[in-house]
Coordinates of C-alpha atoms in Angstrom, one line a residue:
M1 CA -1.8 -14.3 -29.7
L2 CA 1.6 -12.5 -28.5
E3 CA 4.1 -15.0 -30.7
D4 CA 2.3 -14.8 -33.9
L5 CA 2.2 -11.4 -33.6
R6 CA 6.4 -11.6 -32.5
A7 CA 6.9 -14.3 -35.2
D8 CA 5.4 -12.1 -37.8
I9 CA 7.3 -9.0 -36.9
E10 CA 10.6 -11.1 -36.4
A11 CA 10.0 -12.8 -39.6
G12 CA 9.0 -8.9 -41.4
R13 CA 5.9 -9.9 -42.5
L14 CA 4.4 -7.3 -40.4
K15 CA 6.0 -4.4 -41.2
T16 CA 4.4 -1.1 -39.2
D17 CA 5.7 1.6 -37.8
E18 CA 5.9 2.8 -34.3
L19 CA 3.2 5.1 -32.4
V20 CA 3.1 7.0 -29.7
L21 CA 0.1 7.2 -27.8
N22 CA -0.4 9.1 -24.3
M23 CA -2.6 7.1 -22.1
G24 CA -3.7 9.7 -19.1
P25 CA -3.5 11.6 -17.4
Q26 CA -7.3 11.5 -16.9
H27 CA -7.7 8.1 -17.4
P28 CA -10.0 5.4 -14.7
S29 CA -7.1 2.7 -14.9
T30 CA -4.1 5.1 -14.6
H31 CA -6.1 5.5 -10.7
G32 CA -5.0 9.4 -10.3
V33 CA -3.9 11.6 -12.3
L34 CA -0.8 9.7 -14.3
R35 CA -0.2 9.6 -17.8
L36 CA 1.6 6.9 -20.0
E37 CA 3.7 7.9 -22.8
L38 CA 3.3 4.9 -24.6
V39 CA 5.1 3.8 -27.6
L40 CA 4.4 1.0 -29.4
D41 CA 4.5 -1.7 -32.9
G42 CA 1.0 -2.2 -33.9
E43 CA -0.6 -3.3 -30.2
V44 CA 2.9 -4.2 -29.4
I45 CA 4.3 -2.0 -26.4
V46 CA 8.6 -0.8 -27.1
K47 CA 7.8 1.2 -24.5
V48 CA 6.7 2.8 -21.1
I49 CA 7.3 6.4 -20.1
P50 CA 4.9 7.5 -17.0
H51 CA 5.0 12.0 -17.0
L52 CA 5.1 12.4 -12.9
G53 CA 4.1 15.7 -11.1
Y54 CA 0.7 16.6 -11.9
L55 CA -0.7 15.6 -7.9
H56 CA 2.6 17.6 -6.6
R57 CA 2.1 19.0 -3.0
C58 CA 5.3 20.1 -2.3
F59 CA 5.3 17.3 0.8
E60 CA 8.7 17.6 1.8
K61 CA 9.1 21.1 1.7
H62 CA 6.2 22.4 3.5
A63 CA 7.9 19.5 6.5
E64 CA 10.7 22.2 6.8
A65 CA 8.2 25.3 7.6
M66 CA 6.0 22.7 10.2
T67 CA 6.2 21.6 13.6
Y68 CA 7.1 17.5 13.8
P69 CA 3.3 17.1 15.0
Q70 CA 2.2 19.7 12.6
V71 CA 3.5 17.5 9.5
I72 CA 1.6 13.9 10.5
P73 CA -1.9 15.4 9.0
Y74 CA 0.1 15.9 5.8
T75 CA 1.2 12.1 5.6
D76 CA -2.0 11.6 5.7
R77 CA -2.1 12.3 2.5
M78 CA 0.3 11.4 1.0
D79 CA -1.0 7.5 0.1
Y80 CA -4.4 8.4 1.3
L81 CA -5.4 4.9 2.1
A82 CA -3.0 4.1 4.3
A83 CA -3.6 7.2 6.7
M84 CA -2.5 4.8 9.5
N85 CA 0.2 4.0 8.2
N86 CA 1.9 7.5 7.0
N87 CA 0.5 8.3 10.8
H88 CA 2.5 5.3 11.9
G89 CA 5.8 5.4 9.8
F90 CA 6.7 9.5 11.5
A91 CA 5.8 8.7 14.6
L92 CA 8.0 5.9 14.6
A93 CA 11.0 7.8 13.1
V94 CA 10.8 11.6 15.5
E95 CA 9.7 8.7 18.2
R96 CA 12.9 6.8 18.4
L97 CA 14.7 10.7 17.2
M98 CA 14.0 11.8 21.0
G99 CA 13.8 8.3 22.6
I100 CA 10.4 7.7 23.0
E101 CA 8.7 5.3 24.8
V102 CA 5.3 5.0 24.4
P103 CA 3.3 2.9 26.2
E104 CA 1.7 -0.6 25.8
R105 CA -1.7 0.3 25.5
V106 CA -0.9 2.2 22.4
E107 CA 1.4 -0.6 20.4
Y108 CA -1.6 -2.8 20.5
I109 CA -3.7 -0.3 19.0
R110 CA -1.6 1.5 16.4
V111 CA -0.9 -2.2 15.7
I112 CA -4.6 -2.9 15.9
M113 CA -5.8 -0.1 13.0
A114 CA -2.3 0.2 11.0
E115 CA -3.8 -4.2 10.5
L116 CA -7.2 -3.1 9.8
Q117 CA -6.5 -0.3 7.4
R118 CA -4.1 -2.2 5.4
I119 CA -7.7 -4.9 4.7
A120 CA -9.0 -1.8 3.9
S121 CA -5.9 -1.1 1.5
H122 CA -6.1 -4.1 -0.5
L123 CA -9.8 -3.8 -0.8
V124 CA -9.3 -1.3 -3.0
A125 CA -7.0 -2.5 -5.0
I126 CA -8.5 -6.3 -5.7
G127 CA -11.8 -4.4 -6.4
T128 CA -10.6 -1.8 -8.5
F129 CA -8.5 -4.2 -10.2
G130 CA -11.0 -6.3 -10.9
M131 CA -13.2 -3.5 -12.0
D132 CA -9.7 -2.6 -14.6
I133 CA -10.6 -6.1 -16.6
G134 CA -14.1 -6.5 -16.6
A135 CA -15.5 -7.4 -13.3
F136 CA -18.1 -5.2 -11.4
T137 CA -19.5 -7.0 -9.2
P138 CA -16.7 -8.2 -6.9
F139 CA -15.7 -4.6 -6.2
L140 CA -18.7 -3.8 -4.6
Y141 CA -18.7 -6.7 -2.2
C142 CA -14.5 -5.4 -1.3
F143 CA -16.2 -1.1 -0.9
R144 CA -19.0 -3.1 1.2
D145 CA -17.0 -4.2 3.6
R146 CA -14.3 -2.0 3.3
E147 CA -16.6 0.7 4.0
Y148 CA -17.2 -1.3 8.1
I149 CA -13.6 -0.5 8.5
L150 CA -14.1 3.4 7.1
D151 CA -16.9 3.2 10.9
I152 CA -14.7 1.7 12.8
F153 CA -12.0 4.8 12.5
E154 CA -14.5 7.4 12.1
K155 CA -16.0 6.0 15.5
T156 CA -12.6 6.6 17.4
C157 CA -11.0 9.7 15.4
G158 CA -13.8 11.6 14.0
A159 CA -12.3 10.6 10.3
R160 CA -12.9 8.4 7.4
L161 CA -9.7 9.1 5.2
L162 CA -7.6 11.3 6.5
Y163 CA -7.0 11.1 10.5
N164 CA -4.1 12.3 12.0
Y165 CA -4.5 9.6 14.5
M166 CA -0.9 8.9 15.7
W167 CA 1.2 10.7 17.3
V168 CA 4.5 11.1 18.8
G169 CA 4.8 9.7 21.6
G170 CA 0.9 8.4 21.3
L171 CA -2.3 8.8 19.7
S172 CA -5.0 11.7 19.4
H173 CA -7.5 9.2 20.7
D174 CA -8.7 6.2 23.2
V175 CA -10.5 3.6 21.3
H176 CA -14.2 4.2 21.7
E177 CA -16.1 2.3 23.9
G178 CA -17.4 -1.4 22.1
F179 CA -14.4 -1.5 19.8
E180 CA -12.7 -4.7 20.8
K181 CA -16.0 -6.2 20.0
E182 CA -17.0 -4.4 16.6
V183 CA -13.5 -5.2 15.7
A184 CA -13.9 -9.1 16.5
D185 CA -17.0 -8.8 14.3
F186 CA -16.5 -7.1 11.4
I187 CA -13.7 -10.0 11.2
K188 CA -15.8 -12.6 11.5
K189 CA -18.1 -11.7 9.1
F190 CA -14.7 -10.2 7.1
R191 CA -13.6 -13.7 6.2
P192 CA -16.2 -15.3 4.2
T193 CA -16.0 -12.5 1.9
I194 CA -12.2 -13.6 0.7
T195 CA -14.2 -16.9 0.1
E196 CA -16.7 -15.2 -1.8
V197 CA -14.0 -12.2 -4.1
N198 CA -12.2 -16.3 -5.4
N199 CA -14.6 -17.5 -6.2
L200 CA -16.1 -14.2 -8.5
L201 CA -12.8 -13.5 -9.4
N202 CA -9.8 -14.6 -8.9
F203 CA -10.3 -18.1 -9.5
N204 CA -12.5 -17.0 -12.4
K205 CA -11.5 -18.6 -15.5
I206 CA -11.6 -15.1 -17.2
F207 CA -9.8 -13.3 -14.5
I208 CA -6.7 -15.8 -14.4
E209 CA -6.4 -15.7 -18.9
R210 CA -6.4 -11.6 -18.6
T211 CA -3.5 -11.5 -15.7
A212 CA -1.4 -14.8 -15.7
N213 CA 1.8 -14.8 -17.5
V214 CA 1.1 -11.3 -18.3
G215 CA 3.1 -8.3 -17.0
V216 CA 6.2 -11.1 -15.4
L217 CA 8.5 -9.4 -12.7
P218 CA 11.4 -11.8 -12.8
V219 CA 13.0 -11.0 -9.0
D220 CA 16.3 -9.9 -10.1
V221 CA 14.5 -7.8 -11.9
A222 CA 12.7 -6.7 -8.9
V223 CA 15.8 -6.2 -5.8
S224 CA 17.6 -4.4 -8.4
Y225 CA 14.5 -1.8 -8.4
G226 CA 13.9 -1.5 -5.2
C227 CA 10.7 -3.2 -5.5
S228 CA 8.9 -3.6 -2.1
G229 CA 6.0 -5.0 -1.0
P230 CA 3.4 -7.2 -2.4
M231 CA 5.2 -6.1 -6.1
L232 CA 8.4 -7.7 -4.9
R233 CA 6.4 -10.9 -2.8
G234 CA 4.2 -11.2 -5.7
S235 CA 7.6 -12.8 -7.4
G236 CA 8.2 -14.8 -4.3
V237 CA 11.4 -12.7 -2.3
D238 CA 9.7 -14.2 1.5
F239 CA 10.8 -10.5 3.1
D240 CA 8.2 -8.3 4.8
L241 CA 9.9 -5.7 7.0
R242 CA 7.2 -6.0 9.6
R243 CA 9.4 -9.9 10.3
D244 CA 12.1 -9.1 9.1
D245 CA 13.0 -5.6 10.5
P246 CA 10.4 -6.0 13.1
Y247 CA 9.4 -2.2 14.4
S248 CA 6.4 -1.7 17.2
I249 CA 5.0 -5.2 19.1
Y250 CA 5.2 -7.0 15.1
D251 CA 7.7 -10.4 17.2
R252 CA 5.3 -11.3 18.9
F253 CA 2.5 -12.1 16.8
D254 CA 1.9 -15.6 14.3
W255 CA 0.8 -14.9 10.8
K256 CA 3.6 -15.8 7.3
V257 CA 5.1 -13.7 4.5
C258 CA 2.8 -14.8 1.6
T259 CA 4.6 -14.7 -1.6
G260 CA 3.4 -15.6 -5.1
T261 CA 3.7 -19.3 -6.4
G262 CA 3.1 -19.0 -10.0
E263 CA -0.1 -21.5 -8.8
A264 CA -1.9 -19.8 -12.6
G265 CA 0.4 -19.0 -14.8
T266 CA 4.8 -17.1 -14.2
L267 CA 6.4 -17.0 -11.1
G268 CA 5.4 -13.0 -10.8
D269 CA 2.8 -12.1 -13.1
C270 CA -0.3 -9.7 -12.5
W271 CA -2.2 -12.9 -10.6
D272 CA 0.4 -13.4 -8.2
R273 CA 0.7 -9.7 -7.0
H274 CA -3.0 -9.8 -6.9
M275 CA -3.1 -13.0 -5.1
V276 CA -0.8 -11.9 -2.5
R277 CA -3.2 -9.0 -1.0
V278 CA -6.0 -11.7 -0.9
W279 CA -3.5 -13.8 0.9
E280 CA -2.4 -10.5 2.9
M281 CA -6.1 -9.8 4.3
E282 CA -6.0 -13.4 6.0
E283 CA -2.9 -12.7 8.3
S284 CA -3.9 -9.2 9.1
C285 CA -7.0 -10.4 10.3
K286 CA -4.5 -13.2 12.0
I287 CA -3.0 -10.2 14.0
I288 CA -5.9 -8.5 14.8
E289 CA -7.3 -11.3 17.2
Q290 CA -4.0 -12.0 18.3
A291 CA -3.9 -7.7 19.2
L292 CA -7.0 -8.2 20.9
E293 CA -7.3 -10.5 23.1
N294 CA -3.7 -9.2 24.9
I295 CA -4.6 -5.5 24.2
P296 CA -4.1 -3.8 27.7
E297 CA -5.1 -1.4 30.0
G298 CA -3.6 2.6 30.1
D299 CA -2.7 6.1 29.0
I300 CA -2.6 6.1 25.9
G301 CA -1.4 9.9 26.5
E302 CA 1.4 9.5 29.2
A303 CA 3.7 9.7 26.6
I304 CA 2.8 12.4 24.3
P305 CA 6.0 15.2 25.3
K306 CA 4.0 19.0 25.9
R307 CA 7.3 19.9 23.2
V308 CA 8.4 17.8 20.8
R309 CA 12.1 18.9 19.6
P310 CA 14.7 16.1 19.1
P311 CA 17.9 16.1 19.8
K312 CA 20.4 16.8 16.3
G313 CA 20.7 14.3 15.0
E314 CA 19.3 12.4 11.9
I315 CA 16.9 8.4 11.0
Y316 CA 16.0 6.5 8.8
T317 CA 13.0 4.6 9.8
R318 CA 11.1 2.4 7.6
V319 CA 7.7 0.8 8.0
E320 CA 5.9 -2.3 5.7
N321 CA 3.1 -0.4 4.2
P322 CA 0.2 -1.6 2.6
R323 CA 2.6 -0.5 -1.0
G324 CA 5.4 -1.5 0.7
E325 CA 8.3 0.0 2.4
L326 CA 7.5 2.9 3.4
G327 CA 11.1 5.5 5.2
Y328 CA 11.3 8.5 5.8
Y329 CA 14.9 9.9 6.8
V330 CA 14.4 12.9 9.3
I331 CA 17.1 15.2 10.1
S332 CA 17.5 17.4 13.5
D333 CA 18.2 20.2 14.3
G334 CA 17.8 20.3 17.4
S335 CA 14.8 23.4 16.6
G336 CA 10.5 22.3 17.0
N337 CA 10.3 22.1 12.7
P338 CA 12.5 18.7 11.2
F339 CA 15.7 20.2 9.5
R340 CA 14.3 17.4 6.5
V341 CA 11.8 15.3 5.7
K342 CA 12.7 12.2 2.9
V343 CA 10.7 10.2 2.3
R344 CA 11.3 6.6 -0.2
G345 CA 7.3 6.0 -1.2
P346 CA 6.6 2.4 -2.3
S347 CA 4.4 4.0 -4.7
F348 CA 6.8 5.5 -6.1
V349 CA 9.8 2.9 -6.5
N350 CA 7.3 0.4 -7.5
L351 CA 6.4 2.4 -10.5
S352 CA 9.5 2.9 -11.9
V353 CA 9.4 -0.9 -13.3
I354 CA 6.2 -0.2 -16.0
D355 CA 8.9 -0.2 -18.8
E356 CA 10.3 -3.5 -18.1
I357 CA 7.8 -5.4 -17.2
S358 CA 5.4 -3.7 -19.8
R359 CA 7.6 -4.7 -23.1
G360 CA 6.5 -6.7 -25.5
Q361 CA 3.4 -6.6 -24.3
L362 CA -0.7 -6.1 -25.8
V363 CA -1.6 -2.7 -25.0
A364 CA -5.2 -3.8 -24.4
D365 CA -2.9 -5.3 -20.9
L366 CA -1.3 -2.5 -19.9
V367 CA -4.0 -1.8 -17.4
A368 CA -3.8 -5.2 -16.0
I369 CA -0.2 -4.1 -15.9
L370 CA -0.1 -1.3 -13.7
G371 CA -2.9 -2.1 -11.9
S372 CA -1.5 -5.1 -10.8
V373 CA 1.6 -2.3 -9.0
D374 CA -1.1 -0.6 -6.9
I375 CA -0.9 2.9 -7.6
V376 CA -1.6 5.5 -5.4
L377 CA -0.3 8.9 -7.2
G378 CA -0.3 11.0 -3.6
E379 CA 2.2 9.3 -2.8
I380 CA 4.3 9.2 -5.9
D381 CA 3.6 12.9 -6.8
R382 CA 3.7 14.1 -2.4

């Protein structure tokens, strides 16, 4: 159908005027307050212009007025679906500035929490992506299992969404009694859910028809735009910071980086990006299981400094968030407050390619394309 439309337009058989259509800022598939200005030629997308700023909270400027520990709760509120990972990146940056080595127990708990958070975040992405396409039931399966993870987080630190859990030098709380068994039990009952979602959604003919060969992101375009995470790996690029620029103790675990295969359509299409998230949940389970087997005893607070006052200097630290590379560039002037905090947010960078991968597609496919990018506006607007 798309080819027929293009052929008609190119041959001059179909005369249309360009139409400007606003999608959002209050549109269910924009997953937040995002306005996309669409320029359409009939039903074909000519241009997509994102308009940002509806959720701007001035994070980077706020950070200059806070002490380093006070910045951590603000990091929760950027990508609020990956708050643990946000905490992890900022804590690592300040620890490297101060030369702090955290206890082994802290490292293991951080990795377990970060991977549980990755699974929870991917469950939201997978469930809502299916619902965007019209499949409601898988959304319920995904959110049911996400609740199990949030229950574990709540028992550990008292919060279900914004945790302020990973502090400079340690953690706010040690894990609760029975934590290891609860996490192991969750992994055991979660794996069948992946199979169920595969059967219900991922290999469903209608779902494949709506997502394969749609929104194709070639490798060179992905690299030139600085895309990262499942967005980059969906195009077949074998790159993951946990393996290629390792931090914490990720280099101790046996797991593999998942990449798109082009199995259902063209390499780098919406289906590939979606499936990378599905496969990554299994890899996170493997990491968690290995960490649970080796978690040592220790004091999670012994390396937490009484005063966080890094020496003069600057540092860029990056971690692999569920949506890609999250980087913190921190400048210290030797005082108790950061002189400057600049964030490299994966959602912001990944969204920048939306115009490239949407041009020439039908307007009905934009919902699928945007869903496959998996943005969180809290991090884009900051």
